[in-house]
Coordinates of C-alpha atoms and ligand atoms in Angstrom, one line a residue:
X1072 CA 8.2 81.5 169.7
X1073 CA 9.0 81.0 165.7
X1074 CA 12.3 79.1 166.6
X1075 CA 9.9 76.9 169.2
X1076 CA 7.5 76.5 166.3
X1077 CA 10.2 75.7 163.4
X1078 CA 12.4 73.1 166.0
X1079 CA 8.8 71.2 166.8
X1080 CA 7.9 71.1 163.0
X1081 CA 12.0 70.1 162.5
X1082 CA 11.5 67.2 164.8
X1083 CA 8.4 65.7 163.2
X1084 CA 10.7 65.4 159.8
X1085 CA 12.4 61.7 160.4
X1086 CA 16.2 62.2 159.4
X1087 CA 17.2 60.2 156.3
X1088 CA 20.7 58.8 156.6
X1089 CA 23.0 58.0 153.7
X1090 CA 25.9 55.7 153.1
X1091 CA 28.1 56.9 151.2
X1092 CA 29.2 60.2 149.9
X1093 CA 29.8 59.9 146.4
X1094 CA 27.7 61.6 143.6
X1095 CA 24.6 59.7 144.4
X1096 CA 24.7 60.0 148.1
X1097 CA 25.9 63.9 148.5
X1098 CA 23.2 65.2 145.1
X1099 CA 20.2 63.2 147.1
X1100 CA 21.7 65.2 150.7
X1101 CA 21.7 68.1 149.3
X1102 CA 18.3 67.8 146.8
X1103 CA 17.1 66.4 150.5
X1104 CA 18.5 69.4 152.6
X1105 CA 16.6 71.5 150.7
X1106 CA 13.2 69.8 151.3
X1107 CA 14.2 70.7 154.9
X1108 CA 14.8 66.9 155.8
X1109 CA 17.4 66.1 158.1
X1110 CA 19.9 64.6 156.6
X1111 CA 23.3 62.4 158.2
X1112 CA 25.6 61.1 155.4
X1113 CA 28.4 58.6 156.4
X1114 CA 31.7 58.8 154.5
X1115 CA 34.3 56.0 154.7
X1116 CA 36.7 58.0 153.7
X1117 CA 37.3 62.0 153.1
X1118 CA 37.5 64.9 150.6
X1119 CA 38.8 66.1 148.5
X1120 CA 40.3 62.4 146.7
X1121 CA 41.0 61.3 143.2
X1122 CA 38.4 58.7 142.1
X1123 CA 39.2 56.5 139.2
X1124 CA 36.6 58.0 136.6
X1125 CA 36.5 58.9 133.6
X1126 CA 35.1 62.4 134.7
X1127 CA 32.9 62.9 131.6
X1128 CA 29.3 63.4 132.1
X1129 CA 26.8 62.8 129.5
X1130 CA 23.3 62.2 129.6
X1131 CA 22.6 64.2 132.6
X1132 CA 19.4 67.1 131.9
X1133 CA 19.4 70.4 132.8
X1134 CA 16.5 69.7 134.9
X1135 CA 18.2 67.2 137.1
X1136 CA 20.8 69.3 137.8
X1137 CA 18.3 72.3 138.9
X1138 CA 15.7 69.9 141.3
X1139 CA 19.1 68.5 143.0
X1140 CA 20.3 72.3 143.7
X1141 CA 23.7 71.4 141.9
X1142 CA 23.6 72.8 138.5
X1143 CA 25.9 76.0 139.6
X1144 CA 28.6 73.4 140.6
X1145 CA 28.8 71.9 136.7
X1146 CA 29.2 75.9 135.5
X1147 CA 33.5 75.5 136.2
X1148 CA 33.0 72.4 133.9
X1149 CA 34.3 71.7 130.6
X1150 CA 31.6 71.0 127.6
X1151 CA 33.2 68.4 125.4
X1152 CA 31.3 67.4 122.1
X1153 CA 33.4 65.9 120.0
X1154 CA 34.1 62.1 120.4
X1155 CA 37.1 60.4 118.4
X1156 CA 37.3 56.5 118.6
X1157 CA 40.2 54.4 117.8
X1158 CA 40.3 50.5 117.5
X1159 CA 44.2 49.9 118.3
X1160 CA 45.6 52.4 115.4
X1161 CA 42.5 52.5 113.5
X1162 CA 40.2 55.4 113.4
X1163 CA 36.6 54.5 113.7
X1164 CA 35.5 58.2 113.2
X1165 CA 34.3 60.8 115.0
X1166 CA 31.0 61.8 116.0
X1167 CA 29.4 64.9 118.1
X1168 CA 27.4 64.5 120.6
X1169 CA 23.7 65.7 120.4
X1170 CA 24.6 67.7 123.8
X1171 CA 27.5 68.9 125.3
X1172 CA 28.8 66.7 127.7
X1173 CA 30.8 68.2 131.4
X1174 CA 34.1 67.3 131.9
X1175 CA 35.5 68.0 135.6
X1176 CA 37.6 66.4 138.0
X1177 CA 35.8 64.2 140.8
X1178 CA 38.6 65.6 143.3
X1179 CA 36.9 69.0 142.6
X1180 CA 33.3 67.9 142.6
X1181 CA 33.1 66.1 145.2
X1182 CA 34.6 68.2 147.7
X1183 CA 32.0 71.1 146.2
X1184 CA 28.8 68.6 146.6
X1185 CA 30.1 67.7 150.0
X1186 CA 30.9 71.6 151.1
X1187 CA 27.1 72.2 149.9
X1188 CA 25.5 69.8 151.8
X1189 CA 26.9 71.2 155.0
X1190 CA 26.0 74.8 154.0
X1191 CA 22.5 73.1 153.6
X1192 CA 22.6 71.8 157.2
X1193 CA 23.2 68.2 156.2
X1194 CA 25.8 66.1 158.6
X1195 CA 29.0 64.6 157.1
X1196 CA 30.8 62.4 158.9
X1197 CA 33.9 61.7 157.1
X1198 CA 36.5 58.6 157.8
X1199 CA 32.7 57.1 159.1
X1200 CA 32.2 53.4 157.9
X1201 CA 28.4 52.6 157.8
X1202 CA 26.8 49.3 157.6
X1203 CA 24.6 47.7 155.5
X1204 CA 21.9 47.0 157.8
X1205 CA 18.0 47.2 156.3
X1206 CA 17.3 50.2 158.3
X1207 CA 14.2 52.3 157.6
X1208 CA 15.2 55.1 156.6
X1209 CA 18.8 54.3 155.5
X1210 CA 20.1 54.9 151.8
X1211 CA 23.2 52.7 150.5
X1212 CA 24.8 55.0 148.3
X1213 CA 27.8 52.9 149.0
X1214 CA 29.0 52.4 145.6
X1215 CA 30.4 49.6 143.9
X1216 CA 30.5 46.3 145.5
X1217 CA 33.4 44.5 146.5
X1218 CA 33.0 41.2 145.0
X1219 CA 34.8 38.6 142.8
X1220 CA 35.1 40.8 139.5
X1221 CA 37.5 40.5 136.4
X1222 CA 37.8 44.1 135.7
X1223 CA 40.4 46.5 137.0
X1224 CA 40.3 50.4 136.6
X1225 CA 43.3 52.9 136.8
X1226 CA 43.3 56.4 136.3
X1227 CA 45.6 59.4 136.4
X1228 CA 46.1 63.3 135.4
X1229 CA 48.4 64.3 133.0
X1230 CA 49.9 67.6 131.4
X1231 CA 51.7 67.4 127.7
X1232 CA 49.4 65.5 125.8
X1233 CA 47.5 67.0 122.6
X1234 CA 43.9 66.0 122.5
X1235 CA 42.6 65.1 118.8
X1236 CA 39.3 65.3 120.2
X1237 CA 37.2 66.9 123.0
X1238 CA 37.0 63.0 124.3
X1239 CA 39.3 60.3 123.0
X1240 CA 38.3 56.8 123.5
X1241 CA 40.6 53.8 122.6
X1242 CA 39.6 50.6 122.2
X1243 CA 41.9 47.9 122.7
X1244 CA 41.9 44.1 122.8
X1245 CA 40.3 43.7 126.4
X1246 CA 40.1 47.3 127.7
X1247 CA 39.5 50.7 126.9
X1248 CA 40.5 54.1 127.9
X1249 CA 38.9 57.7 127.3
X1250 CA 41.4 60.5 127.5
X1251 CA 39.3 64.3 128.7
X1252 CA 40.7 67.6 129.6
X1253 CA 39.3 68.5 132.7
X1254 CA 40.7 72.0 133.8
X1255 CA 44.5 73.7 133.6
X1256 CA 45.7 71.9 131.1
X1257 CA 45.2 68.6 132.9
X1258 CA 43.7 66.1 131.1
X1259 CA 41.9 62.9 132.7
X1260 CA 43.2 59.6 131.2
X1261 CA 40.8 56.6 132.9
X1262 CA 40.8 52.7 131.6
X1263 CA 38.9 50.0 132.3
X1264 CA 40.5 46.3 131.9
X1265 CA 40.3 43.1 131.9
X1266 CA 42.4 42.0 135.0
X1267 CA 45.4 40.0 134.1
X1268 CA 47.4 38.8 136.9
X1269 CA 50.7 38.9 135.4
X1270 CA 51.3 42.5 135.1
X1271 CA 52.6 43.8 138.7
X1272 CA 53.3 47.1 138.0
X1273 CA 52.5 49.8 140.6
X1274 CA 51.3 53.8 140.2
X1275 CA 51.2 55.3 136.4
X1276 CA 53.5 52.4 135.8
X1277 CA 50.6 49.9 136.1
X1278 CA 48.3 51.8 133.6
X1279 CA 51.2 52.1 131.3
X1280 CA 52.0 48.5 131.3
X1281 CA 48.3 47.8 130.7
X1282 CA 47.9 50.3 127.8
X1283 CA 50.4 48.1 126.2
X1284 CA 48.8 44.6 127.4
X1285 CA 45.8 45.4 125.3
X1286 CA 47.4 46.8 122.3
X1287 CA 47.4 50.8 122.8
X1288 CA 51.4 50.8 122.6
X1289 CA 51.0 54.3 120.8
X1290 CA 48.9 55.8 123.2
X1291 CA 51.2 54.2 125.9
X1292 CA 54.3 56.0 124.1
X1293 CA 52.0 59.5 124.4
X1294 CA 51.5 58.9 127.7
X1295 CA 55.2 58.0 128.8
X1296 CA 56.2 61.0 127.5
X1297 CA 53.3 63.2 129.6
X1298 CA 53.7 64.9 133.2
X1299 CA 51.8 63.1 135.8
X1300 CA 49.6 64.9 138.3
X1301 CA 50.9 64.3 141.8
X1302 CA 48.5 61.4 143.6
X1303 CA 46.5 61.8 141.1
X1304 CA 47.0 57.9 140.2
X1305 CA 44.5 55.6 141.5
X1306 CA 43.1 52.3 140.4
X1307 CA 39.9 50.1 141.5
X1308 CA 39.3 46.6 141.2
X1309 CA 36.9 43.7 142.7
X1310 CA 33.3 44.7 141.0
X1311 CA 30.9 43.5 138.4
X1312 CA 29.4 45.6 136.1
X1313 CA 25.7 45.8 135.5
X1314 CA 22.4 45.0 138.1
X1315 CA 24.4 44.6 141.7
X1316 CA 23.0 41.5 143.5
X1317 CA 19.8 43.2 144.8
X1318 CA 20.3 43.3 149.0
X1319 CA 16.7 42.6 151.0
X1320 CA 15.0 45.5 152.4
X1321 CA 17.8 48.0 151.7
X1322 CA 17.5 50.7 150.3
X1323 CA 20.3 51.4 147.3
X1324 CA 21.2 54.0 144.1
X1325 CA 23.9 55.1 142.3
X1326 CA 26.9 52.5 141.5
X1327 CA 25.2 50.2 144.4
X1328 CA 22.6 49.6 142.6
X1329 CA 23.6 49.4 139.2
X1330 CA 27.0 49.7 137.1
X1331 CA 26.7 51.2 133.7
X1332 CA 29.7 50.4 131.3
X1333 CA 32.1 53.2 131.7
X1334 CA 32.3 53.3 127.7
X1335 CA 28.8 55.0 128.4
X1336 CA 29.9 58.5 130.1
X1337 CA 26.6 57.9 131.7
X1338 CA 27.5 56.1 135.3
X1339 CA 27.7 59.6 137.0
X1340 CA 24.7 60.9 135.0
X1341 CA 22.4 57.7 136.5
X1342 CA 23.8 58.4 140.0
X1343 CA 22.4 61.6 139.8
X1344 CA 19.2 60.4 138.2
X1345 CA 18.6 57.9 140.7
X1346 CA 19.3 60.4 143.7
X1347 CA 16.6 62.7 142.0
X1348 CA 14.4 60.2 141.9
X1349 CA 14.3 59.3 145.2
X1350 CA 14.1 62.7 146.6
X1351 CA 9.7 62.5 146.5
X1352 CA 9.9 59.3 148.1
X1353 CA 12.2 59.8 150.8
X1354 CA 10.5 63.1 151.6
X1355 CA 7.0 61.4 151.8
X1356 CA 8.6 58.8 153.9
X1357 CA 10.0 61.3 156.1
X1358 CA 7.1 62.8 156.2
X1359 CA 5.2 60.1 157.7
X1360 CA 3.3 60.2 154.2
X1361 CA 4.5 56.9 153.4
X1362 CA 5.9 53.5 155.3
X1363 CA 9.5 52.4 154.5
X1364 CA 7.9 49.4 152.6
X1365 CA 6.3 51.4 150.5
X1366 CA 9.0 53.8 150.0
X1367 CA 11.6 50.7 148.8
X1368 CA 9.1 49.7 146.2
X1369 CA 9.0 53.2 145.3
X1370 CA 12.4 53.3 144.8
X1371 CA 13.2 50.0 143.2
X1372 CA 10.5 50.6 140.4
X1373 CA 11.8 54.0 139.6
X1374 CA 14.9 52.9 139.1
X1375 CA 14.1 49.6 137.1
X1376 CA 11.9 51.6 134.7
X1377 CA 14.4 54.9 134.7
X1378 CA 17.8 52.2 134.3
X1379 CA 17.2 48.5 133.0
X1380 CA 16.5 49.5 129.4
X1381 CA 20.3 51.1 128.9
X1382 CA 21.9 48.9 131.3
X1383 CA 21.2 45.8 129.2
X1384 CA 22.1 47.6 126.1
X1385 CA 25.2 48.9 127.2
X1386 CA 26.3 45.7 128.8
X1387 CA 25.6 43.9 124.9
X1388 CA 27.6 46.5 123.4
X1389 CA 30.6 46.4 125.7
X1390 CA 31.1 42.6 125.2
X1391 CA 30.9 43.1 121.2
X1392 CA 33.1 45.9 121.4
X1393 CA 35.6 43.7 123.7
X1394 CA 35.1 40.7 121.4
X1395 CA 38.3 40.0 119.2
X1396 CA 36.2 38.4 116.5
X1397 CA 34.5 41.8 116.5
X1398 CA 37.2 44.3 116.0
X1399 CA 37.6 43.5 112.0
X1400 CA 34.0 44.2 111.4
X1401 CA 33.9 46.7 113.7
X1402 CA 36.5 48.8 111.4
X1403 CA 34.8 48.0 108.2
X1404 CA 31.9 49.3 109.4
X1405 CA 33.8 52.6 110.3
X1406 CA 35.3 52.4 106.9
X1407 CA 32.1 52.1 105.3
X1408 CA 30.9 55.1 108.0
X1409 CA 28.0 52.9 109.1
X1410 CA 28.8 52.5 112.3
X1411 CA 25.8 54.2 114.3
X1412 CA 27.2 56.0 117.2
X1413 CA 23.8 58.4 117.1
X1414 CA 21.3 55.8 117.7
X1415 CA 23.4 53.7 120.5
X1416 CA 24.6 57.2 122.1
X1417 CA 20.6 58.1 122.6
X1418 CA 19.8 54.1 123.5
X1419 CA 22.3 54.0 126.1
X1420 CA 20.7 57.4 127.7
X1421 CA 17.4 57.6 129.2
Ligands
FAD1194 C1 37.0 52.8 135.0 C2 35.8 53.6 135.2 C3 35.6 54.8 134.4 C4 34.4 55.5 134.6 N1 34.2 56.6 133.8 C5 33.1 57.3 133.9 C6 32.8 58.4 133.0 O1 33.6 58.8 132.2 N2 31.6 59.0 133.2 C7 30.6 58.6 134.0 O2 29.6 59.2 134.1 N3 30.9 57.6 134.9 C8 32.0 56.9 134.8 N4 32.3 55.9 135.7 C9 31.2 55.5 136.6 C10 31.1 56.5 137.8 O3 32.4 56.8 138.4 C11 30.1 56.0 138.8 O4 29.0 55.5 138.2 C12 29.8 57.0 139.9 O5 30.9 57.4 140.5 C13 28.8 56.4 140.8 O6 28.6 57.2 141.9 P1 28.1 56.6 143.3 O7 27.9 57.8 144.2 O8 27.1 55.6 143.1 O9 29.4 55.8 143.8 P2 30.8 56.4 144.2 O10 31.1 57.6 143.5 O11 31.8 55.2 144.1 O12 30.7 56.8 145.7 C14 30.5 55.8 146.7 C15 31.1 56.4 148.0 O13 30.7 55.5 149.1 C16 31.8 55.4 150.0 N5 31.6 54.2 150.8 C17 31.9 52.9 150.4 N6 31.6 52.0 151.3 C18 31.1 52.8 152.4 C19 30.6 52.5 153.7 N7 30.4 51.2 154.1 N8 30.2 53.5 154.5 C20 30.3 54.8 154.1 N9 30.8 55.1 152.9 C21 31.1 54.1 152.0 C22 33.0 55.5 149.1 O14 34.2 55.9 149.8 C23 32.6 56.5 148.1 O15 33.0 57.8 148.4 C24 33.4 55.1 135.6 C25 33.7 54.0 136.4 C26 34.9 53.3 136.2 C27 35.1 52.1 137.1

């Protein structure tokens, strides 16, 4: 009789499906799971996988973690505080962070996220390619999109290397990379560059050969001389940063929507925030509280009001910090210790 009732009340709950299973798509399964909607999430590809990332979060609250259901997974994490920047050789300075950021591996996470949202009942279908048709109930959480792009991102884990600071970040002429410890000694060492066609290298190789392209020949020596996580190279390339060409009547968060600058920390932290705030109105929706209509504009004005602010501030800063003409300037202000990480750490958060 109760399972007759539940399975009748279970069948008047429309099932949301997701594309994607990264962070966006496998926090809003599970945050969904737990609201008792049915939930299918497509995979194109399967767990556990290195990501390029540069596996530092910052930004995300407390609270999002808790209304996902997820917070438990972050416990294994690291809590980095302490950023160190370089320009090329130069120290711009150090600076702490007003919270602790989480450092952990993607390969981990992932897997965890996508282990939970099966305990929670959801579907995964791994190796599953979705499509990006408008359907009503259908989230892309799809990730960046493959378009024309000039940037190209490598990462890798590496054993050996002496962290000065909880994060490093080096800033190079076109490019940057953060270096993180993320568990067992590894550290996390992730780049993003501007894509120059004449460097063919493959694996670690590549990343090396880039380090050097933009000036980091120092950190590139470091690195040489560092153990290499098996597999754990990988490398992206093909997207644009910022707002993602808006797609009609489809619904989209995370990366698909909108591409912080990695300089930020804060991509991960806004694929979790955007997940959370979809969770009320994909539960109304499925509900038969709300049409899907209703439900995209619900979406898209969250996210507008939640992202555009930092988006367009971390975009302006990115291109001064990538600016040539910048870099002098940019070290005399560090000499002079007036360069305001504080304020543009908090701007580029919600
Ligand atoms: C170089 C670089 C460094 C970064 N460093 C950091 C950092 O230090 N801190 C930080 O917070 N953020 C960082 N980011 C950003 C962060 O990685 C992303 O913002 C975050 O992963 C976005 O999550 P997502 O779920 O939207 O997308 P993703 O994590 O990319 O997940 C999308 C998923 O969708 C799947 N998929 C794609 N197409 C389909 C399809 N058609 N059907 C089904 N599945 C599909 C993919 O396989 C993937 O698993 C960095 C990004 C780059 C490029």
């Amino acid at each position: 009789m109760a399972g007759g009732v539940s399975q009748r009340m279970a069948e008047e709950i429309k099932t949301i499906t997701i594309a994607g299973g990264g962070l966006a798509g496998l926090a809003l399964g599970i945050a969904l799971r737990r609201e008792g909607v049915p939930v299918v999430l497509y995979e194109a590809l399967c767990y556990p996988r290195h990501r390029v990332c540069g596996e530092f979060i910052s930004g995300v609250r407390e609270e999002t973690l808790q209304q996902l259901g997820i917070a438990d997974l972050l416990d294994m994490a690291r809590r980095p505080q302490v950023v160190k920047w370089w320009s090329g050789d130069h120290s711009l300075g150090t600076f702490s962070l007003p919270e602790p950021a989480y450092a952990l591996s993607r390969y981990g996470l992932d897997a965890q996220l996508c282990e939970r949202l099966r305990a929670l009942g959801g579907e995964v279908r791994e190796n599953s390619r979705a499509s990006a048709d408008p359907e009503p109930g259908t989230v892309w959480a799809a990730g960046r999109r493959p378009t024309k792009g000039h940037w190209i991102g490598l990462k890798a884990h590496v054993r050996g290397v002496a962290l000065a600071a909880g994060l490093e970040m080096h800033l190079g002429t076109n490019g940057y990379v953060g270096l993180v410890e993320i568990e067992e000694g590894w550290s996390n060492v992730c780049g993003l560059f501007r894509v120059q066609s004449s460097i063919q290298a493959r694996g670690p190789q590549l990343l090396l050969d880039y380090l050097r392209h933009i000036g980091l020949d120092a950190l590139g020596d470091r690195l040489q001389r560092a153990s290499w996580r098996d597999d754990s190279f990988c490398a992206v390339a093909g997207f644009r940063l910022g707002m993602q060409p808006p797609r009609a009547g489809l619904a989209v968060i995370g990366d698909s929507h909108s591409i912080i600058p990695p300089f930020t920390g804060n991509g991960m932290s806004m694929a979790l925030e955007a997940a959370a705030l979809a969770v009320v109105p994909l539960c109304r929706y499925a509900r038969y509280q709300e049409d899907w209509q209703a439900t995209l504009r619900s979406l898209q004005n969250n996210a507008a009001n939640a992202f555009h602010r930092r988006l367009t501030l971390a975009g302006t800063c990115q291109n001064l910090l990538l600016a040539p003409w910048f870099r002098r300037p940019l070290e005399i202000l560090a000499q002079q210790q007036l360069l305001p990480f504080r304020p543009l750490f908090s701007l580029t958060r919600r």
